[in-house]
PDB file with SEQRES, HELIX, SHEET and CRYST1 records, atoms N, CA, C and O in Angstrom:
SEQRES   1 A   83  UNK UNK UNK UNK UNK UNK UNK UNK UNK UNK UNK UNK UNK          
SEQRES   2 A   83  UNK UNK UNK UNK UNK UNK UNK UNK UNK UNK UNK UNK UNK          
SEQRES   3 A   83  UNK UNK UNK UNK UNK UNK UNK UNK UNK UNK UNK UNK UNK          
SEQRES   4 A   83  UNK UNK UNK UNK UNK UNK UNK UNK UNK UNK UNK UNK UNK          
SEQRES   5 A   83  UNK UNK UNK UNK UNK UNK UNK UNK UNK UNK UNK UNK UNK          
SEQRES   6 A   83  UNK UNK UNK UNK UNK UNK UNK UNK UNK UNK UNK UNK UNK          
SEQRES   7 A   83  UNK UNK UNK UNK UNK                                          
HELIX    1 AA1 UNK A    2  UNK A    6  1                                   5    
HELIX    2 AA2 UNK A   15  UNK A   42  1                                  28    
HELIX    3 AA3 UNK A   45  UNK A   71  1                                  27    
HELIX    4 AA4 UNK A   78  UNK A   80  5                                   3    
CRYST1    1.000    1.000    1.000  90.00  90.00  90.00 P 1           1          
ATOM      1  N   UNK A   1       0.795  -1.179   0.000  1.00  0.00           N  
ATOM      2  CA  UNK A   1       0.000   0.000   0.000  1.00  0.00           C  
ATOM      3  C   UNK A   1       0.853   1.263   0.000  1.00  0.00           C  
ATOM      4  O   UNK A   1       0.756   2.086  -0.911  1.00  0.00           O  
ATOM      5  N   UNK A   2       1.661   1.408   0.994  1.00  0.00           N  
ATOM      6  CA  UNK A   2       2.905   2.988   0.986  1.00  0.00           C  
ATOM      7  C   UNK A   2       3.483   2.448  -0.150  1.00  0.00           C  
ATOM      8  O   UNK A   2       3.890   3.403  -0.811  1.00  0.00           O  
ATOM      9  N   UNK A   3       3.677   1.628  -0.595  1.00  0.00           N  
ATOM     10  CA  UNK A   3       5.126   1.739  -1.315  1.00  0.00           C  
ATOM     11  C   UNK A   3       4.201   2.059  -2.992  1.00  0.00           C  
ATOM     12  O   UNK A   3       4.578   2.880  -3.828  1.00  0.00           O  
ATOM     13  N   UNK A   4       3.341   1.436  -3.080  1.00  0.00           N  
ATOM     14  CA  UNK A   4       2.236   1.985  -4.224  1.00  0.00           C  
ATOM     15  C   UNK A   4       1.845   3.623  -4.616  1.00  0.00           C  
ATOM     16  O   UNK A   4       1.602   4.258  -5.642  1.00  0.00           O  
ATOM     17  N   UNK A   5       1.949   3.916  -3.017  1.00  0.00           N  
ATOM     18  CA  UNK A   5       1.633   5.524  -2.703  1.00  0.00           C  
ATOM     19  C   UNK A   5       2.340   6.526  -2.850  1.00  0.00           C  
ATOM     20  O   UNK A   5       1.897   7.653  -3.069  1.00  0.00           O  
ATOM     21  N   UNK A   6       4.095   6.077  -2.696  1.00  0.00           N  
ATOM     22  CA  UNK A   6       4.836   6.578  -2.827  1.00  0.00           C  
ATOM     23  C   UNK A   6       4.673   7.199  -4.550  1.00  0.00           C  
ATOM     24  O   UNK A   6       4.283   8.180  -5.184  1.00  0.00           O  
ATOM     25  N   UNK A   7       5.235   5.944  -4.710  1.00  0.00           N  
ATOM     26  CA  UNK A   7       5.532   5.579  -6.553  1.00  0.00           C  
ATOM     27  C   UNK A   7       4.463   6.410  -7.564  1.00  0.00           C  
ATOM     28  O   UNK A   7       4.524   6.546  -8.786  1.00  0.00           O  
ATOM     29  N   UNK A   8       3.220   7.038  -6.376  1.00  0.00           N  
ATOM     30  CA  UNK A   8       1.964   6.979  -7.320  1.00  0.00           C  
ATOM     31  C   UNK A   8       1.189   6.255  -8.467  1.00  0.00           C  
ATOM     32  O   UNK A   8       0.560   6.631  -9.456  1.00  0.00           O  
ATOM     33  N   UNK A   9       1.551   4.898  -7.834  1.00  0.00           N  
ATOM     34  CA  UNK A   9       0.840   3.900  -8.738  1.00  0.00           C  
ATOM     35  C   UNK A   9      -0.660   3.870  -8.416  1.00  0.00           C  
ATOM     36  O   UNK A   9      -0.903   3.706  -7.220  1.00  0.00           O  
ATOM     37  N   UNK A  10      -1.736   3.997  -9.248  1.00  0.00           N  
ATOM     38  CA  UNK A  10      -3.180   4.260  -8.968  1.00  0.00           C  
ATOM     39  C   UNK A  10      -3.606   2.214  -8.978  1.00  0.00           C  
ATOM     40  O   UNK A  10      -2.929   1.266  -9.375  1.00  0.00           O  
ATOM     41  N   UNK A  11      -4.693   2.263  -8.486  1.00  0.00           N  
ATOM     42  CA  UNK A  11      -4.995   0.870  -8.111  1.00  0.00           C  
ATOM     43  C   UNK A  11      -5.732   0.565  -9.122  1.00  0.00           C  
ATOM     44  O   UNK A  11      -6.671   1.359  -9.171  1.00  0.00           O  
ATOM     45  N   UNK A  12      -5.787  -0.538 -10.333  1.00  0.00           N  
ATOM     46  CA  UNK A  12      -6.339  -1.135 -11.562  1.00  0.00           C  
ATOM     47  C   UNK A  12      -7.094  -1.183 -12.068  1.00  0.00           C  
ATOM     48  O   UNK A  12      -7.464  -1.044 -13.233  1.00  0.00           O  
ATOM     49  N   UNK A  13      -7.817  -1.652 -10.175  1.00  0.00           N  
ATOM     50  CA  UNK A  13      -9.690  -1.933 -10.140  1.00  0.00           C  
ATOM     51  C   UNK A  13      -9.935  -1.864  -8.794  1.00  0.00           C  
ATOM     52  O   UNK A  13      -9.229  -2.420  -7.952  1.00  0.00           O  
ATOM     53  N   UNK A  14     -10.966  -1.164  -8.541  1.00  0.00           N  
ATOM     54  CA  UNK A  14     -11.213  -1.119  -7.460  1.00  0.00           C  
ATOM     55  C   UNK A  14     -13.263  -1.498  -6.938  1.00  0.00           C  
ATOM     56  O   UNK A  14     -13.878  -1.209  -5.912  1.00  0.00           O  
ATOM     57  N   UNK A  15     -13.618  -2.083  -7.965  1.00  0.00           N  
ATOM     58  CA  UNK A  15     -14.966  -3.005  -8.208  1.00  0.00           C  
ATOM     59  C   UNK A  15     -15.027  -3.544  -6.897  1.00  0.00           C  
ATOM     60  O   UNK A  15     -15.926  -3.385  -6.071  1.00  0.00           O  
ATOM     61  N   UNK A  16     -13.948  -4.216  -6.787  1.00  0.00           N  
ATOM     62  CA  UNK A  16     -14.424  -5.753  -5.418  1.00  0.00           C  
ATOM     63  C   UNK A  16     -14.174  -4.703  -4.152  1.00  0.00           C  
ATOM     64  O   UNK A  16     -14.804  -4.955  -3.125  1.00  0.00           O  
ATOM     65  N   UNK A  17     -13.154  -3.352  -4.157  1.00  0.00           N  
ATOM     66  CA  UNK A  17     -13.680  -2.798  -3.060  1.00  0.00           C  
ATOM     67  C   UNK A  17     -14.864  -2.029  -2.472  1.00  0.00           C  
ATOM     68  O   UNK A  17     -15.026  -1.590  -1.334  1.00  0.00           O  
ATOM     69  N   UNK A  18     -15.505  -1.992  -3.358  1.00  0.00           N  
ATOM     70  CA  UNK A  18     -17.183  -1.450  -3.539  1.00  0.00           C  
ATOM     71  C   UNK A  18     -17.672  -2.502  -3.017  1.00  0.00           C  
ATOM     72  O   UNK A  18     -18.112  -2.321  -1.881  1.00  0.00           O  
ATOM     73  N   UNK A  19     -17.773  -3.694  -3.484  1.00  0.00           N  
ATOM     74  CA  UNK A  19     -18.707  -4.966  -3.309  1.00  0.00           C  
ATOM     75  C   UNK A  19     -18.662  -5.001  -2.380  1.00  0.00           C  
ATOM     76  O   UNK A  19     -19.570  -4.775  -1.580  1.00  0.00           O  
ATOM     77  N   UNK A  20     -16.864  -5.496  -2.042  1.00  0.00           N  
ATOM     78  CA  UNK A  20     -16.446  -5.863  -0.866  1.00  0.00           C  
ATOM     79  C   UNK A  20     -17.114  -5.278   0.872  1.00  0.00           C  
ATOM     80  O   UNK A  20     -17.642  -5.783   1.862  1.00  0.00           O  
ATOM     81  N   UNK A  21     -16.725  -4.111   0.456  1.00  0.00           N  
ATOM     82  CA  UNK A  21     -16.783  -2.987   1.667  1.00  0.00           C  
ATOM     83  C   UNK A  21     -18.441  -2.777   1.682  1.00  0.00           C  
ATOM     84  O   UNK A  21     -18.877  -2.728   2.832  1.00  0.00           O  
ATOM     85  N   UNK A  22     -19.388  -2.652   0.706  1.00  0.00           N  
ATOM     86  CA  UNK A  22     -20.814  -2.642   0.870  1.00  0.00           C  
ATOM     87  C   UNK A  22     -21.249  -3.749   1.767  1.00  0.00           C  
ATOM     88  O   UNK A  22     -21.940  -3.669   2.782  1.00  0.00           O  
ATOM     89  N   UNK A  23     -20.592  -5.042   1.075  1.00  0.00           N  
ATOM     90  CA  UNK A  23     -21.196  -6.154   1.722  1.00  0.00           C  
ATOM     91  C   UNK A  23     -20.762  -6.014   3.336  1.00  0.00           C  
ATOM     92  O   UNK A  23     -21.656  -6.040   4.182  1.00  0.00           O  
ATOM     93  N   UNK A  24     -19.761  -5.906   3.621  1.00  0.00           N  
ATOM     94  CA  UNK A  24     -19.227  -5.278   5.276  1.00  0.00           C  
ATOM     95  C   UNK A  24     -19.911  -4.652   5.748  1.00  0.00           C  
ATOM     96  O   UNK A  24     -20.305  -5.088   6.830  1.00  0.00           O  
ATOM     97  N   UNK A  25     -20.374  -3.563   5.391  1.00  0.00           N  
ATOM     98  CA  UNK A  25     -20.960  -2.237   5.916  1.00  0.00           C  
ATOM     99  C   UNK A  25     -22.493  -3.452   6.370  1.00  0.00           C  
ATOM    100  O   UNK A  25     -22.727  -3.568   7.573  1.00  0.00           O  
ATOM    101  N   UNK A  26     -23.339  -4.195   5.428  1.00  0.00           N  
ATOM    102  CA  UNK A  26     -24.598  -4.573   5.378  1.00  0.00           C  
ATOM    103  C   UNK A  26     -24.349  -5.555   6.725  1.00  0.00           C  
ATOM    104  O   UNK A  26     -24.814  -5.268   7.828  1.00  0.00           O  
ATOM    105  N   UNK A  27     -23.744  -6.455   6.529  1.00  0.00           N  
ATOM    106  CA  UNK A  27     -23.446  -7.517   7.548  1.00  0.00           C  
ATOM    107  C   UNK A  27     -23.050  -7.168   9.129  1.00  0.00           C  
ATOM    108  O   UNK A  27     -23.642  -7.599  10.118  1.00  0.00           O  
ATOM    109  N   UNK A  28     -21.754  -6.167   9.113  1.00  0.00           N  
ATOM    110  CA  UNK A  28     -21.758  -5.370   9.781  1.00  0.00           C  
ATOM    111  C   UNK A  28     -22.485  -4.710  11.395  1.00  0.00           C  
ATOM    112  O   UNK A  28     -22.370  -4.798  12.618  1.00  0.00           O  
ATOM    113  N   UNK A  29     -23.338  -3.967  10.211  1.00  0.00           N  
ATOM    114  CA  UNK A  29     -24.320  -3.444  11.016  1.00  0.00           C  
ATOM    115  C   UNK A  29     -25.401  -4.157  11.715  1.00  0.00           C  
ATOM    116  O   UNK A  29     -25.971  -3.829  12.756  1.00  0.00           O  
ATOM    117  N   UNK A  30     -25.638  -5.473  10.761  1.00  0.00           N  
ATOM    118  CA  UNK A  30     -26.801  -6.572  11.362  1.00  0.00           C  
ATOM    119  C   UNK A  30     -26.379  -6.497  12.944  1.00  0.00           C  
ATOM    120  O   UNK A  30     -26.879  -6.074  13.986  1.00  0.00           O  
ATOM    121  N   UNK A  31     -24.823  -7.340  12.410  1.00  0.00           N  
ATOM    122  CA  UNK A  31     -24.345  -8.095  13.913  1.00  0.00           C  
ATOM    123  C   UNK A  31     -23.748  -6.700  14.813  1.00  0.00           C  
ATOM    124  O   UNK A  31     -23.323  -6.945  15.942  1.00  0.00           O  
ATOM    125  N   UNK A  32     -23.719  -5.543  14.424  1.00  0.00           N  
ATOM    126  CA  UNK A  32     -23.628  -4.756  15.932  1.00  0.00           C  
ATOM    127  C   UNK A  32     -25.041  -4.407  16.570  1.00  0.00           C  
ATOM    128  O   UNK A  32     -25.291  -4.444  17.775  1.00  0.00           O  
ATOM    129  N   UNK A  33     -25.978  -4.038  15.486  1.00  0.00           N  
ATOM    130  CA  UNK A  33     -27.338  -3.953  15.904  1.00  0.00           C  
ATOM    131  C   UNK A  33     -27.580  -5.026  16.876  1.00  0.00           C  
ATOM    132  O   UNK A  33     -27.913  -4.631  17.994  1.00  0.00           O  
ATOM    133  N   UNK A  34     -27.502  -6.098  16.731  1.00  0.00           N  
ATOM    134  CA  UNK A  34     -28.550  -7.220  17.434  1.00  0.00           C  
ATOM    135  C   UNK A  34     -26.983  -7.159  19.086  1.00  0.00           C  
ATOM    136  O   UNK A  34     -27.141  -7.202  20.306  1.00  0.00           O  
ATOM    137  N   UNK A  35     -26.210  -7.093  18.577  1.00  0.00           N  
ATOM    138  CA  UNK A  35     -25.072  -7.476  19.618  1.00  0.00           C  
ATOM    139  C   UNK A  35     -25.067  -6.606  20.658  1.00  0.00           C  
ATOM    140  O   UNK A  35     -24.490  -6.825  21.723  1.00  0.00           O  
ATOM    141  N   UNK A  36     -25.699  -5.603  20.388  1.00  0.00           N  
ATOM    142  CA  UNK A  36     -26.204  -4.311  21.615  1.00  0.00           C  
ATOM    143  C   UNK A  36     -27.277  -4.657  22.015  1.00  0.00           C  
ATOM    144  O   UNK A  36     -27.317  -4.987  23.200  1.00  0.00           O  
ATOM    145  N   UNK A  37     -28.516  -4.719  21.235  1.00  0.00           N  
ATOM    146  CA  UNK A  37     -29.773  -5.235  22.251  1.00  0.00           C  
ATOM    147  C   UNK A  37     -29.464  -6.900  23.097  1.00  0.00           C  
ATOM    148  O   UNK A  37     -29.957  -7.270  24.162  1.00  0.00           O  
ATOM    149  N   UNK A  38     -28.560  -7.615  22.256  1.00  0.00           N  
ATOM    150  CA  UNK A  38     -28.160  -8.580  23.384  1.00  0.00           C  
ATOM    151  C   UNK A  38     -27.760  -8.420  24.500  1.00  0.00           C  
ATOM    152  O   UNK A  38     -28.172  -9.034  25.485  1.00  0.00           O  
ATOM    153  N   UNK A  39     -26.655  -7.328  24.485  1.00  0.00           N  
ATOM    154  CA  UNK A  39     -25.551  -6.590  25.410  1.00  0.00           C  
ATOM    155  C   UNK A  39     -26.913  -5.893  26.762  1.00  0.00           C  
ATOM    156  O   UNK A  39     -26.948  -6.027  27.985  1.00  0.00           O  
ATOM    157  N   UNK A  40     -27.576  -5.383  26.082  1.00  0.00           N  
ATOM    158  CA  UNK A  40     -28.644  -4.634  26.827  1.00  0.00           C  
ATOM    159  C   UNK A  40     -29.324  -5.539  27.597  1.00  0.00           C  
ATOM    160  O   UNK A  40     -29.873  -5.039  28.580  1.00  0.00           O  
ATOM    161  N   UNK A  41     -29.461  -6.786  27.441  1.00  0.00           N  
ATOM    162  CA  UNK A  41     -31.227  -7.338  27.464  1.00  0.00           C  
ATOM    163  C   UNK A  41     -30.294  -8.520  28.973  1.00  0.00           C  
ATOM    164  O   UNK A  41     -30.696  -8.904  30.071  1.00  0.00           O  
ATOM    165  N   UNK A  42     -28.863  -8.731  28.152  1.00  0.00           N  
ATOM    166  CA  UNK A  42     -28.225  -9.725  28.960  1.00  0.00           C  
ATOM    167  C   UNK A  42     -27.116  -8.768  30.312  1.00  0.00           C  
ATOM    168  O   UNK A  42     -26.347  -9.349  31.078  1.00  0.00           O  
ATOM    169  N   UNK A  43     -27.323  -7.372  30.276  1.00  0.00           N  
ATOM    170  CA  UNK A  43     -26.562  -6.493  30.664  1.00  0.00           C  
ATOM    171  C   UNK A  43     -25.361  -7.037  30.746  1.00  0.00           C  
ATOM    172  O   UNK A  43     -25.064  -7.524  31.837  1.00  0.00           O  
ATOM    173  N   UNK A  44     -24.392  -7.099  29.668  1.00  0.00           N  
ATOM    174  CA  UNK A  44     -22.833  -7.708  29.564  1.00  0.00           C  
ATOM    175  C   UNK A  44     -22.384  -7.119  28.893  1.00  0.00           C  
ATOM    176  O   UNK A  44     -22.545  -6.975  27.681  1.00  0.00           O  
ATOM    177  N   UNK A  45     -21.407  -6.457  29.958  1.00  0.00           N  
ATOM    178  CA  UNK A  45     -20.644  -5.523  29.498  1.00  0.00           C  
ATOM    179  C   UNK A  45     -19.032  -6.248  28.082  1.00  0.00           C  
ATOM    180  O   UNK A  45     -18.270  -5.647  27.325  1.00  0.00           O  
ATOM    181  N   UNK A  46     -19.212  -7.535  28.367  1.00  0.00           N  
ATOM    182  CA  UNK A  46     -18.460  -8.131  27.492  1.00  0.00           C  
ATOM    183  C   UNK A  46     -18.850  -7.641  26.044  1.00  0.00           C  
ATOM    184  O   UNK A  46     -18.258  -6.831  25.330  1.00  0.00           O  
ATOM    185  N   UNK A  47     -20.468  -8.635  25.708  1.00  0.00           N  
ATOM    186  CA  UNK A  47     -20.775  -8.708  24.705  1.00  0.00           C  
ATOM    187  C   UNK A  47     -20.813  -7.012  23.802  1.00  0.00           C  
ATOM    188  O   UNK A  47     -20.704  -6.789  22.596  1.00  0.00           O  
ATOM    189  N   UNK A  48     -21.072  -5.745  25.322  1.00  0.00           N  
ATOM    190  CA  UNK A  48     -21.040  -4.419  24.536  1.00  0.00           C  
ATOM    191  C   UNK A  48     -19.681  -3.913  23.761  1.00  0.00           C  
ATOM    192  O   UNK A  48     -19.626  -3.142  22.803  1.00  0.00           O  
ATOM    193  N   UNK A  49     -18.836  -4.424  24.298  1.00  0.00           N  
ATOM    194  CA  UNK A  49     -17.597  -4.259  23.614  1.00  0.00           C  
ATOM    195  C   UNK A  49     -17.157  -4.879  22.455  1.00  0.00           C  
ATOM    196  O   UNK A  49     -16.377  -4.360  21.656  1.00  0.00           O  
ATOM    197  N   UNK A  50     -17.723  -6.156  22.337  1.00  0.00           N  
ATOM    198  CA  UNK A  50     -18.033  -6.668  21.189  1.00  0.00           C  
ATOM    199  C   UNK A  50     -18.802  -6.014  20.162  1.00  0.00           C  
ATOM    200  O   UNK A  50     -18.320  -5.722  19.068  1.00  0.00           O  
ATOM    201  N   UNK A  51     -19.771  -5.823  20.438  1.00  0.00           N  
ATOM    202  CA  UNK A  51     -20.493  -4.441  19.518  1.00  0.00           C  
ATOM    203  C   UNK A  51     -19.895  -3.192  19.278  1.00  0.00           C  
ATOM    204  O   UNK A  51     -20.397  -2.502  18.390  1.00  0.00           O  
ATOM    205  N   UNK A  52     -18.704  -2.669  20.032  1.00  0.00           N  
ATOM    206  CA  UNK A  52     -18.002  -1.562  20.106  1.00  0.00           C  
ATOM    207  C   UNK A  52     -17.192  -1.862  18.720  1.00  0.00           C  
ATOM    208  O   UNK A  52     -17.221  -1.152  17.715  1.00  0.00           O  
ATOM    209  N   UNK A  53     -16.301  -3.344  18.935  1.00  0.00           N  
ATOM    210  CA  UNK A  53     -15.373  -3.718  17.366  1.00  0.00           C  
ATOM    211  C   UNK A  53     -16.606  -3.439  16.421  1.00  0.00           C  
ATOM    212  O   UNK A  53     -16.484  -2.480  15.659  1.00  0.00           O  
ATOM    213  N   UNK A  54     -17.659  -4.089  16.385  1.00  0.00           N  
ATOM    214  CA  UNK A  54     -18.121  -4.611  15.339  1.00  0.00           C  
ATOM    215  C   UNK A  54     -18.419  -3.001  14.573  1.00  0.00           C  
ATOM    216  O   UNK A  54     -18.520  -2.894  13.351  1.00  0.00           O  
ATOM    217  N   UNK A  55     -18.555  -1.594  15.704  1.00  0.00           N  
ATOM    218  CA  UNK A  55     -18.801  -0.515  15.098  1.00  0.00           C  
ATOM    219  C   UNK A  55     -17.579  -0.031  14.560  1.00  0.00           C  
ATOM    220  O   UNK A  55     -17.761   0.645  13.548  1.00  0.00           O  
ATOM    221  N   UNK A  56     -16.357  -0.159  14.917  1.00  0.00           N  
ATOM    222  CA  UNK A  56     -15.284  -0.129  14.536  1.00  0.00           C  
ATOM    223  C   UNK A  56     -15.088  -1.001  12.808  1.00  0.00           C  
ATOM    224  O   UNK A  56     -14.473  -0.601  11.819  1.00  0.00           O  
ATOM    225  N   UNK A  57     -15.598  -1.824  12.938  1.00  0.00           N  
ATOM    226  CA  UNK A  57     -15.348  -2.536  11.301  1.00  0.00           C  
ATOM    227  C   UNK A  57     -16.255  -1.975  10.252  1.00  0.00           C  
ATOM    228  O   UNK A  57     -16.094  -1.808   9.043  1.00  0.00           O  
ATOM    229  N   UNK A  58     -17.638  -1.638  11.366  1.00  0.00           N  
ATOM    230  CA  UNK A  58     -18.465  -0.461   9.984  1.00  0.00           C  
ATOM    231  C   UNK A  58     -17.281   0.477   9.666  1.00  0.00           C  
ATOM    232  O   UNK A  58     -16.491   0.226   8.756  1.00  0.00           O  
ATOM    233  N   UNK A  59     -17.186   1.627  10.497  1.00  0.00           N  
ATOM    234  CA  UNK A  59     -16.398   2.718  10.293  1.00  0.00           C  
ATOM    235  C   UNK A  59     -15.612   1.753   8.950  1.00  0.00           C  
ATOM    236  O   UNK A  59     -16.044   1.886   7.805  1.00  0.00           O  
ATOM    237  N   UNK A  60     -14.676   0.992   9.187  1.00  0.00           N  
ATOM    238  CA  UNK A  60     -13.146   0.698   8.339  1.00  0.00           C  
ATOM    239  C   UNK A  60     -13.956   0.693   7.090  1.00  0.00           C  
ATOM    240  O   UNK A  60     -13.684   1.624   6.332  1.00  0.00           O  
ATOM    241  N   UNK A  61     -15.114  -0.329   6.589  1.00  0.00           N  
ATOM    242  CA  UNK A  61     -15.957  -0.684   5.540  1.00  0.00           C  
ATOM    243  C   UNK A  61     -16.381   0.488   5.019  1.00  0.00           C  
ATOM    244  O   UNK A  61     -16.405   0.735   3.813  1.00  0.00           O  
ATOM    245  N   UNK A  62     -16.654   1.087   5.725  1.00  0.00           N  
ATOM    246  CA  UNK A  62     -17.093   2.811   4.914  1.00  0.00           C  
ATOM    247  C   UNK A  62     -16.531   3.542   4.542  1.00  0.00           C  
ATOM    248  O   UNK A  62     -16.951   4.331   3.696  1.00  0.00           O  
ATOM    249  N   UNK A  63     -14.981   3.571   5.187  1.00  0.00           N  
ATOM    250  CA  UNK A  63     -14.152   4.552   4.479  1.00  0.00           C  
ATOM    251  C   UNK A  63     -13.191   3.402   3.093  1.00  0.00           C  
ATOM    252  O   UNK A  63     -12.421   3.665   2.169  1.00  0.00           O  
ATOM    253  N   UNK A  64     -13.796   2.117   3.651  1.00  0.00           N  
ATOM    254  CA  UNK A  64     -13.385   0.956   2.012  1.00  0.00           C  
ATOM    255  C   UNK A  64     -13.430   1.651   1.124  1.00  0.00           C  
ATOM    256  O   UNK A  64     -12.605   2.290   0.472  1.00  0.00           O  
ATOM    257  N   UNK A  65     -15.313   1.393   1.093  1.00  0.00           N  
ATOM    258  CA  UNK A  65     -16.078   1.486   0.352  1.00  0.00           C  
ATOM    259  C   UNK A  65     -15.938   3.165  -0.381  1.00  0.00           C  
ATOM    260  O   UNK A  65     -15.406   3.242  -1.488  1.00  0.00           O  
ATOM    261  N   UNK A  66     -16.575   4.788   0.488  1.00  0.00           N  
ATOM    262  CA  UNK A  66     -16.404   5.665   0.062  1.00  0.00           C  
ATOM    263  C   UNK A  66     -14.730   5.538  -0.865  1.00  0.00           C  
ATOM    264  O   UNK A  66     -14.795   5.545  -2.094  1.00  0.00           O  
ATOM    265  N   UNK A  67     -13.638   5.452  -0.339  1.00  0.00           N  
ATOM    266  CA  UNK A  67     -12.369   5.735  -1.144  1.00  0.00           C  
ATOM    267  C   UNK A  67     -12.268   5.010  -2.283  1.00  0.00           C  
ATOM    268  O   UNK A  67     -11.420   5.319  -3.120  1.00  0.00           O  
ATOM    269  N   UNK A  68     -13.389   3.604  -2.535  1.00  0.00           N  
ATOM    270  CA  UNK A  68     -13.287   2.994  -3.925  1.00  0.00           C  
ATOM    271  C   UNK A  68     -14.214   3.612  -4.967  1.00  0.00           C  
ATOM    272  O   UNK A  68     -14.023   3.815  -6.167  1.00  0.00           O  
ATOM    273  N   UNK A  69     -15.320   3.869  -4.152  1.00  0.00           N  
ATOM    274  CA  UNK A  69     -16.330   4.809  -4.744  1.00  0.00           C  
ATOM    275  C   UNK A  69     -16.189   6.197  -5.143  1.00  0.00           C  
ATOM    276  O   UNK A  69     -17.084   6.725  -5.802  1.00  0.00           O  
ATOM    277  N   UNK A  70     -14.972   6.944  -4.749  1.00  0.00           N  
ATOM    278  CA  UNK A  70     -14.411   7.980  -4.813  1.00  0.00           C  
ATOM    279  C   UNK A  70     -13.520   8.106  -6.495  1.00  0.00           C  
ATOM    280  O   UNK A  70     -13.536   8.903  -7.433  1.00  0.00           O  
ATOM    281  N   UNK A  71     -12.820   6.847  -6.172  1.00  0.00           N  
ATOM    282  CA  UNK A  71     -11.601   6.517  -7.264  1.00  0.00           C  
ATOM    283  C   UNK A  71     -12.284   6.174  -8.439  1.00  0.00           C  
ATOM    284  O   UNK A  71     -11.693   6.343  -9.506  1.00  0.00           O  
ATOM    285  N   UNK A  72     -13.919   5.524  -8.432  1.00  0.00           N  
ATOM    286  CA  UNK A  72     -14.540   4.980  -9.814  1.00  0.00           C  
ATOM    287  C   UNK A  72     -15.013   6.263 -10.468  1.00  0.00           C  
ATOM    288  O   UNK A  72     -15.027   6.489 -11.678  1.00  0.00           O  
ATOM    289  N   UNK A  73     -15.544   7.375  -9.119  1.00  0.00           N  
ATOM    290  CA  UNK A  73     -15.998   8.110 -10.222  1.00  0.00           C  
ATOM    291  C   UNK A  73     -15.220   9.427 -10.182  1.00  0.00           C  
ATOM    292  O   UNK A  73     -15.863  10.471 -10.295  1.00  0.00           O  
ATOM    293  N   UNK A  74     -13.772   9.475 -10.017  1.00  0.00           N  
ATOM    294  CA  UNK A  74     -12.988  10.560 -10.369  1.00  0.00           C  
ATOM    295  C   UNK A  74     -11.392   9.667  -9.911  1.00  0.00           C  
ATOM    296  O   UNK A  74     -10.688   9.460  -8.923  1.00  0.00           O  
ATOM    297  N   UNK A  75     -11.451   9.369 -11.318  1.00  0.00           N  
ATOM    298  CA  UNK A  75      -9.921   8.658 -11.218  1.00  0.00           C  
ATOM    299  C   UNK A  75      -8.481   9.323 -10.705  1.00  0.00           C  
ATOM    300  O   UNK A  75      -7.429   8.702 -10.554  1.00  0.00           O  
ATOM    301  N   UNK A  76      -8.681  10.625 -10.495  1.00  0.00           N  
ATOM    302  CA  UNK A  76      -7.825  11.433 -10.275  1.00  0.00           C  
ATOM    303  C   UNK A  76      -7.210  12.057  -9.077  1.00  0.00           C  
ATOM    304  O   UNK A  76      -6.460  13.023  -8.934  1.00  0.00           O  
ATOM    305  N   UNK A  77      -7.919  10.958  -8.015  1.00  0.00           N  
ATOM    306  CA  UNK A  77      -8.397  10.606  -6.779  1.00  0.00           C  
ATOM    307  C   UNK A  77      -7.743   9.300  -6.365  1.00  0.00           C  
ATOM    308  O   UNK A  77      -8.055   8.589  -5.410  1.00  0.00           O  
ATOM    309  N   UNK A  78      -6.884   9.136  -7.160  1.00  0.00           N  
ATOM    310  CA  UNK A  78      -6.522   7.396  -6.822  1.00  0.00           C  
ATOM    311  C   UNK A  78      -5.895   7.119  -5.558  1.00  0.00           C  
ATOM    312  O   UNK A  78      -6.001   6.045  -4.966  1.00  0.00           O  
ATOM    313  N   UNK A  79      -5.168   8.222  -5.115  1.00  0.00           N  
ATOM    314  CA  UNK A  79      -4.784   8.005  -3.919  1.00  0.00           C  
ATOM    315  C   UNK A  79      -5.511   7.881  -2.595  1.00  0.00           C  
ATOM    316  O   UNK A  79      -5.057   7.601  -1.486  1.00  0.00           O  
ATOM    317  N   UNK A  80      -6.778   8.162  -2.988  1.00  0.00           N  
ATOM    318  CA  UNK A  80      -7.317   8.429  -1.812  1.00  0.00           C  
ATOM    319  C   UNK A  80      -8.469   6.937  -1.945  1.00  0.00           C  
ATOM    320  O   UNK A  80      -9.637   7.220  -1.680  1.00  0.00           O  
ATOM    321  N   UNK A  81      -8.184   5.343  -2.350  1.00  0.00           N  
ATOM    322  CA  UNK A  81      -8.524   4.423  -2.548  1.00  0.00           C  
ATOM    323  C   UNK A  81      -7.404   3.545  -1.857  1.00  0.00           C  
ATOM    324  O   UNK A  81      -6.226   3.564  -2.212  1.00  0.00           O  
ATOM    325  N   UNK A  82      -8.031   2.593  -0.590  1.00  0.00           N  
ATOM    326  CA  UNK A  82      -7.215   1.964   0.256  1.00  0.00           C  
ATOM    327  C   UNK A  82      -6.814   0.696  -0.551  1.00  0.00           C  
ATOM    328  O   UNK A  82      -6.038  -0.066   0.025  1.00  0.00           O  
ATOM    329  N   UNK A  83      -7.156   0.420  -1.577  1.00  0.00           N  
ATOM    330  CA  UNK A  83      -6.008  -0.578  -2.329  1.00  0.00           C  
ATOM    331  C   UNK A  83      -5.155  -0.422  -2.602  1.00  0.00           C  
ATOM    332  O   UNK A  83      -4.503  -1.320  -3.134  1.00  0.00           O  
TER     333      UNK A  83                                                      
END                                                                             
């Protein structure tokens, strides 16, 4: 990834990071949604922290997704695409 960044090599394709990172974002959110009303219902403070990552992996999936979605529709932007 740096050493791509350096060089300013732009990334080929960035399709499967759209897919990719959408499908994250969808799945994602299921399992932090339900993993908090579990957290709530079972008051465990474990399982809330578990829901804490799982909001943490939305966040990562969204800025996937936006920086591939960024790069498809203004190629001139390539750097700012985490492939």
């Amino acid at each position: 990834g740096s050493f791509r960044l350096i060089q300013g090599i732009p990334p080929s394709n960035t399709t499967m990071g759209i897919v990719i990172g959408g499908i994250c974002i969808i799945a994602m959110f299921i399992m932090w949604y339900y993993k908090t009303k579990a957290s709530v219902i079972l008051n465990s403070s474990t399982l809330a922290s578990d829901a804490a990552c799982s909001l943490g992996c939305i966040k990562l999936s969204t800025v996937l997704c936006i920086g591939s979605i960024l790069y498809e529709i203004w190629p001139m932007l390539w750097w700012v695409d985490a492939a």
